[in-house]
Amino acid sequence: MFKTRGTFITLEGIDGCGKSTQTEMLINKFSELGVDYIQVREPGGTAAGEAIRQILLDNRYSLLLQTELLLYMAARSELTEEIIIPALKAGKVVLCDRFTDSTLAYQGYGGGANLEWIRILNNNATCGITPDLTILLDLPVEDALKRRINKADRMESKDYHFHQRVRLGYLELASVEPYRIKVLKATEERDSLHFKIWALAEKLIDDSKRAF
Ligand code: TMP
């Protein structure tokens, strides 16, 4: 693991938790204030990563758990080395929609893959970098299902109990790393939720400026 100058922020939560809306609001704020940032998503963010995303989310494929896990890792390797690390080295704020915690929550807690194995793979796929701040938007699965408007993709199509395990898994991860993973209620009104997310991001960005 090595020290970079940038700030690495990730957003996490079950499908339908409102990450996209909050990401949009946060980058609008970054743009307004002239923050030097990039926004990426997982799986995706590179040409190969987006192609892998299509396989992962396509309902026509029924993938083995380890196939699914390794494909998420492959997309993560590409994104980390090609985009995230260079941006952090250049001192930028990197805002990533999902990262290593998603694999622990979905394939680990949700799917039953060994958590230690996932941690080892995550460490390899990311060259050991970890987010400085992770915002976990917590939402009951019942509420998430009510919010869905589009046809469910391959991951969303997994049953209620799977998504419930994912939600509880995320909360367990947050309880183990409370300094990094901040849990916010996704049921909160979107402007006040944005205000809380911005407050956390702003503090971190200010602190990182002071450190250099
Ligand atoms: P998105 O719709 O939030 O972009 O995420 C794509 C789907 O992939 C979502 O259902 C969560 C899932 N996912 C995993 O199962 N494991 C992972 O490691 C990542 C990054 C996403």
Coordinates of N, CA and C and ligand atoms in Angstrom, one line a residue:
M1 N 0.8 -1.2 0.0 CA 0.0 0.0 0.0 C 0.9 1.3 0.0
F2 N 0.4 2.3 -0.7 CA 1.2 3.5 -0.8 C 0.4 4.7 -0.5
K3 N 1.1 5.8 -0.2 CA 0.4 7.1 0.1 C 0.1 7.8 -1.2
T4 N -1.1 8.3 -1.3 CA -1.5 9.1 -2.4 C -1.9 10.5 -1.9
R5 N -2.0 11.5 -2.7 CA -2.3 12.8 -2.2 C -3.8 13.1 -2.3
G6 N -4.5 12.3 -3.1 CA -6.0 12.6 -3.3 C -6.9 12.1 -2.2
T7 N -8.2 12.3 -2.5 CA -9.2 11.8 -1.5 C -10.1 10.9 -2.2
F8 N -10.3 9.7 -1.5 CA -11.0 8.7 -2.1 C -12.3 8.4 -1.4
I9 N -13.5 8.7 -2.1 CA -14.8 8.6 -1.4 C -15.6 7.6 -2.2
T10 N -16.2 6.6 -1.4 CA -17.1 5.7 -2.1 C -18.5 5.8 -1.5
L11 N -19.5 5.4 -2.4 CA -20.9 5.3 -2.0 C -21.4 3.9 -2.1
E12 N -22.1 3.4 -1.1 CA -22.5 2.0 -1.0 C -24.0 2.0 -0.6
G13 N -24.6 0.8 -0.8 CA -25.9 0.5 -0.3 C -26.6 -0.5 -1.2
I14 N -27.7 -1.0 -0.8 CA -28.5 -2.0 -1.6 C -29.1 -1.3 -2.8
D15 N -29.4 -2.1 -3.8 CA -30.0 -1.5 -5.0 C -31.3 -0.7 -4.6
G16 N -31.4 0.5 -5.2 CA -32.6 1.3 -5.0 C -32.4 2.2 -3.8
C17 N -31.2 2.3 -3.2 CA -31.0 3.1 -2.0 C -30.9 4.6 -2.3
G18 N -30.7 5.0 -3.6 CA -30.7 6.4 -3.9 C -29.3 6.9 -4.2
K19 N -28.3 6.0 -4.4 CA -26.9 6.4 -4.6 C -26.8 7.3 -5.8
S20 N -27.5 7.0 -6.9 CA -27.3 7.8 -8.1 C -27.8 9.3 -7.9
T21 N -28.9 9.5 -7.2 CA -29.4 10.8 -7.0 C -28.3 11.6 -6.1
Q22 N -27.9 10.9 -5.1 CA -26.9 11.6 -4.2 C -25.6 11.8 -4.8
T23 N -25.2 10.9 -5.7 CA -23.9 11.1 -6.4 C -24.0 12.3 -7.3
E24 N -25.1 12.4 -8.0 CA -25.4 13.6 -8.9 C -25.3 14.9 -8.1
M25 N -26.0 14.9 -6.9 CA -26.0 16.1 -6.1 C -24.6 16.5 -5.6
L26 N -23.9 15.5 -5.2 CA -22.5 15.7 -4.7 C -21.6 16.2 -5.8
I27 N -21.7 15.7 -7.0 CA -20.8 16.2 -8.1 C -21.2 17.6 -8.5
N28 N -22.5 17.9 -8.4 CA -22.9 19.3 -8.7 C -22.3 20.2 -7.7
K29 N -22.2 19.8 -6.5 CA -21.6 20.6 -5.4 C -20.1 20.8 -5.7
F30 N -19.4 19.7 -6.1 CA -18.0 19.7 -6.4 C -17.8 20.7 -7.5
S31 N -18.6 20.6 -8.6 CA -18.4 21.5 -9.7 C -18.6 23.0 -9.3
E32 N -19.6 23.2 -8.6 CA -20.0 24.6 -8.1 C -18.8 25.2 -7.3
L33 N -18.1 24.3 -6.5 CA -17.0 24.9 -5.7 C -15.6 24.7 -6.3
G34 N -15.6 24.2 -7.6 CA -14.3 24.0 -8.3 C -13.4 22.9 -7.7
V35 N -14.0 21.9 -7.1 CA -13.2 20.8 -6.6 C -12.7 20.0 -7.8
D36 N -11.5 19.6 -7.8 CA -10.9 18.8 -8.8 C -11.2 17.3 -8.6
Y37 N -12.2 16.8 -9.3 CA -12.7 15.5 -9.0 C -12.9 14.6 -10.2
I38 N -13.0 13.3 -10.1 CA -13.5 12.4 -11.1 C -14.6 11.6 -10.5
Q39 N -15.5 11.2 -11.3 CA -16.6 10.3 -10.8 C -16.5 9.0 -11.6
V40 N -16.5 7.9 -10.9 CA -16.5 6.6 -11.6 C -17.5 5.6 -10.9
R41 N -17.8 4.5 -11.6 CA -18.7 3.5 -11.0 C -18.1 2.1 -11.2
E42 N -18.6 1.3 -10.3 CA -18.3 -0.1 -10.3 C -19.5 -1.0 -10.4
P43 N -19.5 -2.1 -11.2 CA -18.4 -2.4 -12.1 C -18.5 -1.4 -13.3
G44 N -17.4 -1.1 -13.9 CA -17.4 -0.2 -15.0 C -16.2 0.8 -15.0
G45 N -16.4 1.9 -15.7 CA -15.4 3.0 -15.6 C -14.3 2.9 -16.6
T46 N -14.1 1.7 -17.2 CA -13.1 1.5 -18.3 C -13.8 0.8 -19.4
A47 N -13.2 0.7 -20.6 CA -13.9 0.0 -21.7 C -14.1 -1.4 -21.3
A48 N -13.1 -2.1 -20.8 CA -13.2 -3.5 -20.4 C -14.2 -3.6 -19.2
G49 N -14.1 -2.7 -18.3 CA -15.0 -2.8 -17.1 C -16.5 -2.6 -17.5
E50 N -16.8 -1.8 -18.5 CA -18.2 -1.6 -18.9 C -18.7 -2.9 -19.6
A51 N -17.7 -3.5 -20.4 CA -18.1 -4.8 -21.0 C -18.4 -5.9 -20.0
I52 N -17.6 -5.9 -19.0 CA -17.8 -6.9 -17.9 C -19.1 -6.6 -17.2
R53 N -19.4 -5.3 -17.0 CA -20.7 -4.9 -16.3 C -21.9 -5.5 -17.1
Q54 N -21.8 -5.4 -18.4 CA -22.9 -5.9 -19.2 C -23.2 -7.4 -19.0
I55 N -22.1 -8.2 -18.9 CA -22.2 -9.6 -18.6 C -22.8 -9.8 -17.2
L56 N -22.3 -9.1 -16.2 CA -22.7 -9.3 -14.8 C -24.2 -8.9 -14.6
L57 N -24.7 -7.9 -15.4 CA -26.1 -7.5 -15.1 C -27.1 -8.1 -16.1
D58 N -26.6 -8.9 -17.0 CA -27.5 -9.4 -18.0 C -28.3 -10.7 -17.5
N59 N -29.6 -10.6 -17.5 CA -30.5 -11.6 -17.0 C -30.3 -13.0 -17.8
R60 N -29.8 -12.9 -19.0 CA -29.7 -14.1 -19.8 C -28.6 -15.1 -19.3
Y61 N -27.6 -14.5 -18.5 CA -26.6 -15.4 -17.9 C -26.9 -15.8 -16.5
S62 N -26.7 -17.1 -16.3 CA -26.8 -17.6 -14.9 C -25.3 -17.9 -14.5
L63 N -24.7 -17.1 -13.7 CA -23.3 -17.2 -13.4 C -23.1 -17.9 -12.1
L64 N -22.0 -18.7 -12.0 CA -21.6 -19.3 -10.7 C -21.1 -18.2 -9.8
L65 N -21.3 -18.4 -8.5 CA -20.9 -17.4 -7.5 C -19.4 -16.9 -7.8
Q66 N -18.5 -18.0 -8.0 CA -17.1 -17.6 -8.1 C -16.8 -16.8 -9.4
T67 N -17.6 -17.2 -10.5 CA -17.5 -16.4 -11.8 C -17.9 -15.0 -11.5
E68 N -19.0 -14.8 -10.9 CA -19.5 -13.4 -10.6 C -18.5 -12.6 -9.8
L69 N -18.0 -13.3 -8.8 CA -17.0 -12.6 -7.9 C -15.7 -12.2 -8.6
L70 N -15.2 -13.2 -9.5 CA -14.0 -12.9 -10.2 C -14.2 -11.8 -11.3
L71 N -15.4 -11.8 -11.9 CA -15.6 -10.7 -12.8 C -15.7 -9.3 -12.2
Y72 N -16.3 -9.3 -11.0 CA -16.3 -8.0 -10.3 C -14.8 -7.6 -10.0
M73 N -14.0 -8.6 -9.6 CA -12.6 -8.3 -9.3 C -11.9 -7.8 -10.5
A74 N -12.2 -8.4 -11.6 CA -11.4 -8.1 -12.9 C -11.8 -6.6 -13.3
A75 N -13.0 -6.3 -13.2 CA -13.4 -4.9 -13.5 C -12.8 -3.9 -12.5
R76 N -12.7 -4.3 -11.2 CA -12.0 -3.5 -10.2 C -10.6 -3.3 -10.5
S77 N -9.9 -4.3 -10.9 CA -8.4 -4.2 -11.2 C -8.2 -3.2 -12.3
E78 N -9.0 -3.3 -13.3 CA -8.8 -2.3 -14.5 C -9.1 -0.9 -14.0
L79 N -10.2 -0.7 -13.3 CA -10.6 0.6 -12.9 C -9.5 1.2 -11.9
T80 N -9.0 0.4 -11.0 CA -8.1 0.9 -10.0 C -6.8 1.4 -10.6
E81 N -6.2 0.5 -11.4 CA -4.9 0.8 -12.0 C -5.0 1.8 -13.1
E82 N -6.0 1.8 -13.9 CA -6.1 2.7 -15.0 C -6.6 4.1 -14.6
I83 N -7.5 4.1 -13.7 CA -8.2 5.4 -13.5 C -8.0 5.9 -12.0
I84 N -8.3 5.1 -11.0 CA -8.3 5.6 -9.7 C -7.0 6.0 -9.1
I85 N -6.0 5.1 -9.3 CA -4.7 5.4 -8.7 C -4.0 6.6 -9.4
P86 N -4.1 6.7 -10.7 CA -3.5 7.9 -11.3 C -4.2 9.2 -10.9
A87 N -5.5 9.2 -10.7 CA -6.2 10.4 -10.3 C -5.9 10.7 -8.8
L88 N -5.7 9.7 -8.0 CA -5.3 10.0 -6.6 C -3.9 10.6 -6.5
K89 N -3.1 10.0 -7.4 CA -1.7 10.5 -7.4 C -1.6 11.9 -7.8
A90 N -2.6 12.3 -8.7 CA -2.6 13.7 -9.2 C -3.3 14.6 -8.2
G91 N -3.7 14.1 -7.0 CA -4.3 14.9 -6.0 C -5.8 15.2 -6.1
K92 N -6.5 14.4 -7.0 CA -7.9 14.6 -7.2 C -8.8 14.0 -6.2
V93 N -10.0 14.4 -6.1 CA -11.0 13.7 -5.3 C -11.6 12.7 -6.3
V94 N -11.6 11.4 -5.8 CA -12.2 10.3 -6.6 C -13.5 9.9 -5.9
L95 N -14.6 10.0 -6.7 CA -15.9 9.6 -6.1 C -16.3 8.4 -6.9
C96 N -16.4 7.3 -6.1 CA -16.7 6.0 -6.8 C -18.0 5.4 -6.3
D97 N -18.9 5.1 -7.2 CA -20.2 4.5 -6.9 C -19.9 3.0 -6.8
R98 N -19.8 2.5 -5.6 CA -19.5 1.1 -5.2 C -18.0 0.9 -5.3
F99 N -17.5 0.0 -4.4 CA -16.1 -0.5 -4.5 C -16.0 -1.8 -3.7
T100 N -14.9 -2.0 -3.0 CA -14.7 -3.3 -2.4 C -15.8 -3.8 -1.4
D101 N -16.4 -2.8 -0.7 CA -17.5 -3.2 0.2 C -18.6 -3.9 -0.5
S102 N -18.9 -3.5 -1.7 CA -20.0 -4.1 -2.5 C -19.8 -5.6 -2.6
T103 N -18.5 -6.0 -2.9 CA -18.3 -7.5 -3.0 C -18.4 -8.2 -1.7
L104 N -18.0 -7.6 -0.6 CA -18.1 -8.2 0.7 C -19.6 -8.4 1.0
A105 N -20.4 -7.3 0.7 CA -21.8 -7.3 1.0 C -22.6 -8.3 0.1
Y106 N -22.4 -8.2 -1.2 CA -23.2 -8.9 -2.2 C -22.7 -10.4 -2.3
Q107 N -21.5 -10.6 -2.7 CA -21.0 -11.9 -3.0 C -20.7 -12.6 -1.6
G108 N -20.3 -11.9 -0.6 CA -19.9 -12.4 0.7 C -21.2 -12.7 1.5
Y109 N -21.7 -11.6 2.1 CA -22.9 -11.8 3.0 C -24.1 -12.3 2.2
G110 N -24.3 -11.7 1.0 CA -25.5 -12.1 0.2 C -25.4 -13.5 -0.4
G111 N -24.2 -13.7 -1.1 CA -24.1 -15.0 -1.8 C -23.4 -16.1 -1.0
G112 N -22.7 -15.8 0.0 CA -22.1 -16.8 0.9 C -20.7 -17.1 0.5
A113 N -20.0 -16.3 -0.3 CA -18.6 -16.5 -0.6 C -17.8 -16.2 0.7
N114 N -16.6 -16.9 0.8 CA -15.8 -16.7 2.0 C -15.3 -15.2 2.1
L115 N -15.5 -14.6 3.2 CA -15.2 -13.2 3.4 C -13.7 -13.0 3.3
E116 N -12.9 -13.9 3.9 CA -11.4 -13.7 3.9 C -10.9 -13.8 2.5
W117 N -11.5 -14.7 1.7 CA -11.0 -14.9 0.3 C -11.3 -13.6 -0.4
I118 N -12.5 -13.0 -0.2 CA -12.9 -11.8 -0.9 C -11.9 -10.7 -0.5
R119 N -11.5 -10.6 0.8 CA -10.6 -9.6 1.3 C -9.2 -9.7 0.6
I120 N -8.8 -10.9 0.4 CA -7.5 -11.2 -0.3 C -7.6 -10.7 -1.7
L121 N -8.7 -11.1 -2.4 CA -8.9 -10.7 -3.8 C -9.0 -9.2 -3.9
N122 N -9.8 -8.6 -3.0 CA -9.9 -7.1 -3.0 C -8.6 -6.4 -2.9
N123 N -7.7 -6.9 -2.0 CA -6.4 -6.4 -1.8 C -5.6 -6.4 -3.0
N124 N -5.7 -7.5 -3.7 CA -4.9 -7.7 -5.0 C -5.4 -6.8 -6.1
A125 N -6.8 -6.7 -6.2 CA -7.4 -6.0 -7.3 C -7.2 -4.5 -7.1
T126 N -6.9 -4.0 -5.9 CA -6.9 -2.6 -5.6 C -5.5 -2.1 -5.3
C127 N -4.5 -3.0 -5.3 CA -3.1 -2.6 -4.9 C -3.2 -2.1 -3.5
G128 N -4.1 -2.6 -2.7 CA -4.2 -2.2 -1.3 C -4.8 -0.9 -1.0
I129 N -5.3 -0.1 -1.9 CA -5.9 1.2 -1.6 C -7.3 1.0 -1.0
T130 N -7.6 1.8 0.0 CA -8.9 1.7 0.6 C -9.5 3.1 0.6
P131 N -10.8 3.2 0.6 CA -11.5 4.6 0.6 C -11.1 5.3 1.9
D132 N -11.0 6.6 1.8 CA -10.9 7.5 3.0 C -12.2 7.6 3.7
L133 N -13.3 7.6 2.9 CA -14.6 7.7 3.4 C -15.6 6.9 2.6
T134 N -16.4 6.1 3.3 CA -17.5 5.4 2.6 C -18.8 5.8 3.1
I135 N -19.7 6.3 2.3 CA -21.0 6.6 2.7 C -21.9 5.4 2.4
L136 N -22.5 4.9 3.5 CA -23.5 3.8 3.3 C -24.9 4.3 3.5
L137 N -25.6 4.3 2.4 CA -27.0 4.7 2.4 C -27.9 3.5 2.8
D138 N -28.4 3.5 4.0 CA -29.1 2.3 4.5 C -30.6 2.4 4.3
L139 N -31.2 1.4 3.7 CA -32.6 1.4 3.4 C -33.2 0.0 3.6
P140 N -34.4 -0.1 4.2 CA -35.0 -1.4 4.3 C -35.3 -1.9 2.9
V141 N -35.1 -3.2 2.8 CA -35.3 -3.9 1.5 C -36.7 -3.6 0.9
E142 N -37.7 -3.6 1.8 CA -39.1 -3.4 1.4 C -39.2 -2.0 0.7
D143 N -38.6 -1.0 1.3 CA -38.6 0.3 0.7 C -37.9 0.4 -0.7
A144 N -36.8 -0.4 -0.8 CA -36.0 -0.4 -2.0 C -36.9 -1.0 -3.1
L145 N -37.6 -2.1 -2.8 CA -38.4 -2.8 -3.8 C -39.5 -1.9 -4.3
K146 N -40.1 -1.1 -3.4 CA -41.2 -0.1 -3.8 C -40.6 0.9 -4.7
R147 N -39.4 1.3 -4.6 CA -38.8 2.4 -5.4 C -38.5 1.9 -6.8
R148 N -38.4 0.6 -7.1 CA -37.9 0.1 -8.4 C -38.9 0.5 -9.5
I149 N -38.4 1.1 -10.6 CA -39.3 1.4 -11.7 C -38.9 0.6 -13.0
N150 N -37.6 0.3 -13.1 CA -37.2 -0.4 -14.4 C -37.3 -1.9 -14.1
K151 N -37.2 -2.7 -15.2 CA -37.1 -4.1 -15.1 C -35.9 -4.5 -14.3
A152 N -36.0 -5.5 -13.4 CA -34.8 -5.8 -12.6 C -33.7 -6.5 -13.4
D153 N -32.5 -6.1 -13.2 CA -31.3 -6.7 -13.9 C -31.0 -8.0 -13.1
R154 N -29.9 -8.7 -13.6 CA -29.6 -10.0 -13.0 C -29.3 -9.9 -11.5
M155 N -28.7 -8.9 -11.0 CA -28.4 -8.8 -9.6 C -29.7 -8.4 -8.8
E156 N -30.4 -7.4 -9.4 CA -31.7 -7.0 -8.7 C -32.7 -8.1 -8.6
S157 N -32.6 -9.1 -9.6 CA -33.6 -10.2 -9.6 C -33.4 -11.2 -8.5
K158 N -32.3 -11.1 -7.8 CA -32.1 -12.1 -6.7 C -33.2 -11.8 -5.6
D159 N -33.5 -12.9 -4.8 CA -34.7 -12.7 -4.0 C -34.5 -11.8 -2.8
Y160 N -35.7 -11.6 -2.1 CA -35.8 -10.7 -1.0 C -34.7 -11.0 0.1
H161 N -34.6 -12.3 0.4 CA -33.7 -12.8 1.5 C -32.2 -12.4 1.1
F162 N -31.9 -12.5 -0.2 CA -30.5 -12.2 -0.6 C -30.3 -10.7 -0.3
H163 N -31.2 -9.8 -0.7 CA -31.0 -8.4 -0.5 C -31.0 -8.0 1.0
Q164 N -31.8 -8.8 1.8 CA -31.8 -8.6 3.2 C -30.4 -8.9 3.8
R165 N -29.8 -10.0 3.3 CA -28.5 -10.4 3.8 C -27.4 -9.3 3.4
V166 N -27.6 -8.8 2.2 CA -26.7 -7.7 1.8 C -26.8 -6.5 2.7
R167 N -28.0 -6.1 3.0 CA -28.2 -4.9 3.8 C -27.6 -5.2 5.2
L168 N -27.9 -6.3 5.8 CA -27.3 -6.6 7.1 C -25.8 -6.7 7.1
G169 N -25.3 -7.3 6.0 CA -23.8 -7.4 5.8 C -23.2 -6.0 5.8
Y170 N -23.8 -5.1 5.0 CA -23.3 -3.7 5.0 C -23.2 -3.1 6.4
L171 N -24.3 -3.3 7.2 CA -24.3 -2.7 8.5 C -23.3 -3.4 9.4
E172 N -23.0 -4.7 9.2 CA -21.9 -5.3 10.0 C -20.6 -4.7 9.6
L173 N -20.3 -4.5 8.3 CA -19.1 -3.9 7.9 C -18.9 -2.5 8.5
A174 N -20.0 -1.8 8.5 CA -19.9 -0.4 9.1 C -19.6 -0.5 10.6
S175 N -20.2 -1.5 11.3 CA -19.9 -1.6 12.7 C -18.5 -1.9 13.0
V176 N -17.8 -2.6 12.1 CA -16.4 -2.9 12.3 C -15.5 -1.8 11.9
E177 N -15.9 -0.9 11.0 CA -15.0 0.2 10.6 C -15.8 1.5 10.7
P178 N -16.2 1.9 11.9 CA -17.1 3.1 12.0 C -16.4 4.4 11.6
Y179 N -15.1 4.4 11.6 CA -14.4 5.7 11.2 C -14.4 5.9 9.7
R180 N -14.4 4.8 9.0 CA -14.4 4.9 7.5 C -15.8 4.9 7.0
I181 N -16.7 4.0 7.5 CA -18.0 3.8 6.9 C -19.0 4.5 7.7
K182 N -19.6 5.5 7.1 CA -20.6 6.4 7.8 C -22.0 5.9 7.3
V183 N -22.9 5.5 8.2 CA -24.2 5.1 7.8 C -25.2 6.2 7.9
L184 N -25.9 6.4 6.8 CA -26.9 7.5 6.7 C -28.3 6.8 6.3
K185 N -29.3 7.3 6.9 CA -30.7 6.7 6.5 C -31.1 7.2 5.2
A186 N -31.3 6.3 4.2 CA -31.7 6.7 2.9 C -33.1 7.0 2.8
T187 N -33.9 6.8 3.9 CA -35.3 7.2 3.9 C -35.4 8.8 4.1
E188 N -34.3 9.4 4.5 CA -34.4 10.8 4.8 C -34.6 11.6 3.5
E189 N -35.2 12.8 3.7 CA -35.5 13.6 2.5 C -34.2 14.0 1.8
R190 N -34.3 14.0 0.4 CA -33.0 14.0 -0.3 C -32.1 15.2 -0.1
D191 N -32.7 16.4 0.1 CA -31.8 17.6 0.3 C -31.1 17.5 1.7
S192 N -31.8 17.0 2.7 CA -31.1 17.0 4.0 C -30.1 15.8 4.0
L193 N -30.4 14.8 3.2 CA -29.4 13.7 3.1 C -28.1 14.2 2.4
H194 N -28.4 15.0 1.3 CA -27.3 15.6 0.6 C -26.4 16.5 1.5
F195 N -27.1 17.2 2.4 CA -26.4 18.2 3.3 C -25.4 17.4 4.2
K196 N -25.9 16.2 4.7 CA -25.1 15.4 5.6 C -23.9 14.8 4.8
I197 N -24.2 14.3 3.6 CA -23.1 13.7 2.8 C -22.1 14.8 2.5
W198 N -22.5 15.9 2.1 CA -21.6 17.0 1.8 C -20.7 17.4 3.0
A199 N -21.4 17.4 4.2 CA -20.6 17.8 5.4 C -19.5 16.8 5.6
L200 N -19.7 15.5 5.4 CA -18.7 14.5 5.6 C -17.6 14.7 4.6
A201 N -18.0 14.9 3.3 CA -17.0 15.0 2.2 C -16.2 16.3 2.4
E202 N -16.8 17.3 2.7 CA -16.1 18.6 2.9 C -15.0 18.6 3.9
K203 N -15.4 17.9 5.1 CA -14.4 17.8 6.2 C -13.2 17.1 5.7
L204 N -13.4 16.0 5.0 CA -12.3 15.1 4.5 C -11.5 15.9 3.5
I205 N -12.1 16.6 2.6 CA -11.3 17.3 1.6 C -10.5 18.4 2.2
D206 N -11.1 19.1 3.2 CA -10.4 20.2 3.9 C -9.2 19.6 4.7
D207 N -9.4 18.5 5.4 CA -8.3 17.8 6.1 C -7.2 17.4 5.2
S208 N -7.5 16.9 4.0 CA -6.5 16.4 3.1 C -5.7 17.6 2.6
K209 N -6.3 18.7 2.4 CA -5.6 19.9 2.0 C -4.6 20.3 3.0
R210 N -5.0 20.3 4.3 CA -4.1 20.7 5.4 C -2.9 19.8 5.5
A211 N -3.1 18.5 5.2 CA -2.0 17.5 5.3 C -0.9 17.7 4.4
F212 N -1.1 18.4 3.3 CA 0.0 18.6 2.3 C 0.4 20.0 2.1
Ligands
TMP1 P1 -25.1 -0.4 -9.7 O1 -26.4 -0.8 -10.3 O2 -25.3 0.3 -8.3 O3 -24.2 0.3 -10.6 O4 -24.4 -1.8 -9.3 C1 -24.4 -2.9 -10.1 C2 -24.9 -4.1 -9.4 O5 -23.7 -4.9 -9.1 C3 -25.6 -3.9 -8.1 O6 -26.7 -4.9 -8.0 C4 -24.6 -4.3 -7.0 C5 -23.8 -5.4 -7.8 N1 -22.4 -5.5 -7.3 C6 -22.0 -6.7 -6.7 O7 -22.8 -7.6 -6.6 N2 -20.7 -6.8 -6.3 C7 -19.7 -5.9 -6.5 O8 -18.6 -6.0 -6.2 C8 -20.2 -4.6 -7.1 C9 -19.2 -3.5 -7.4 C10 -21.5 -4.5 -7.5

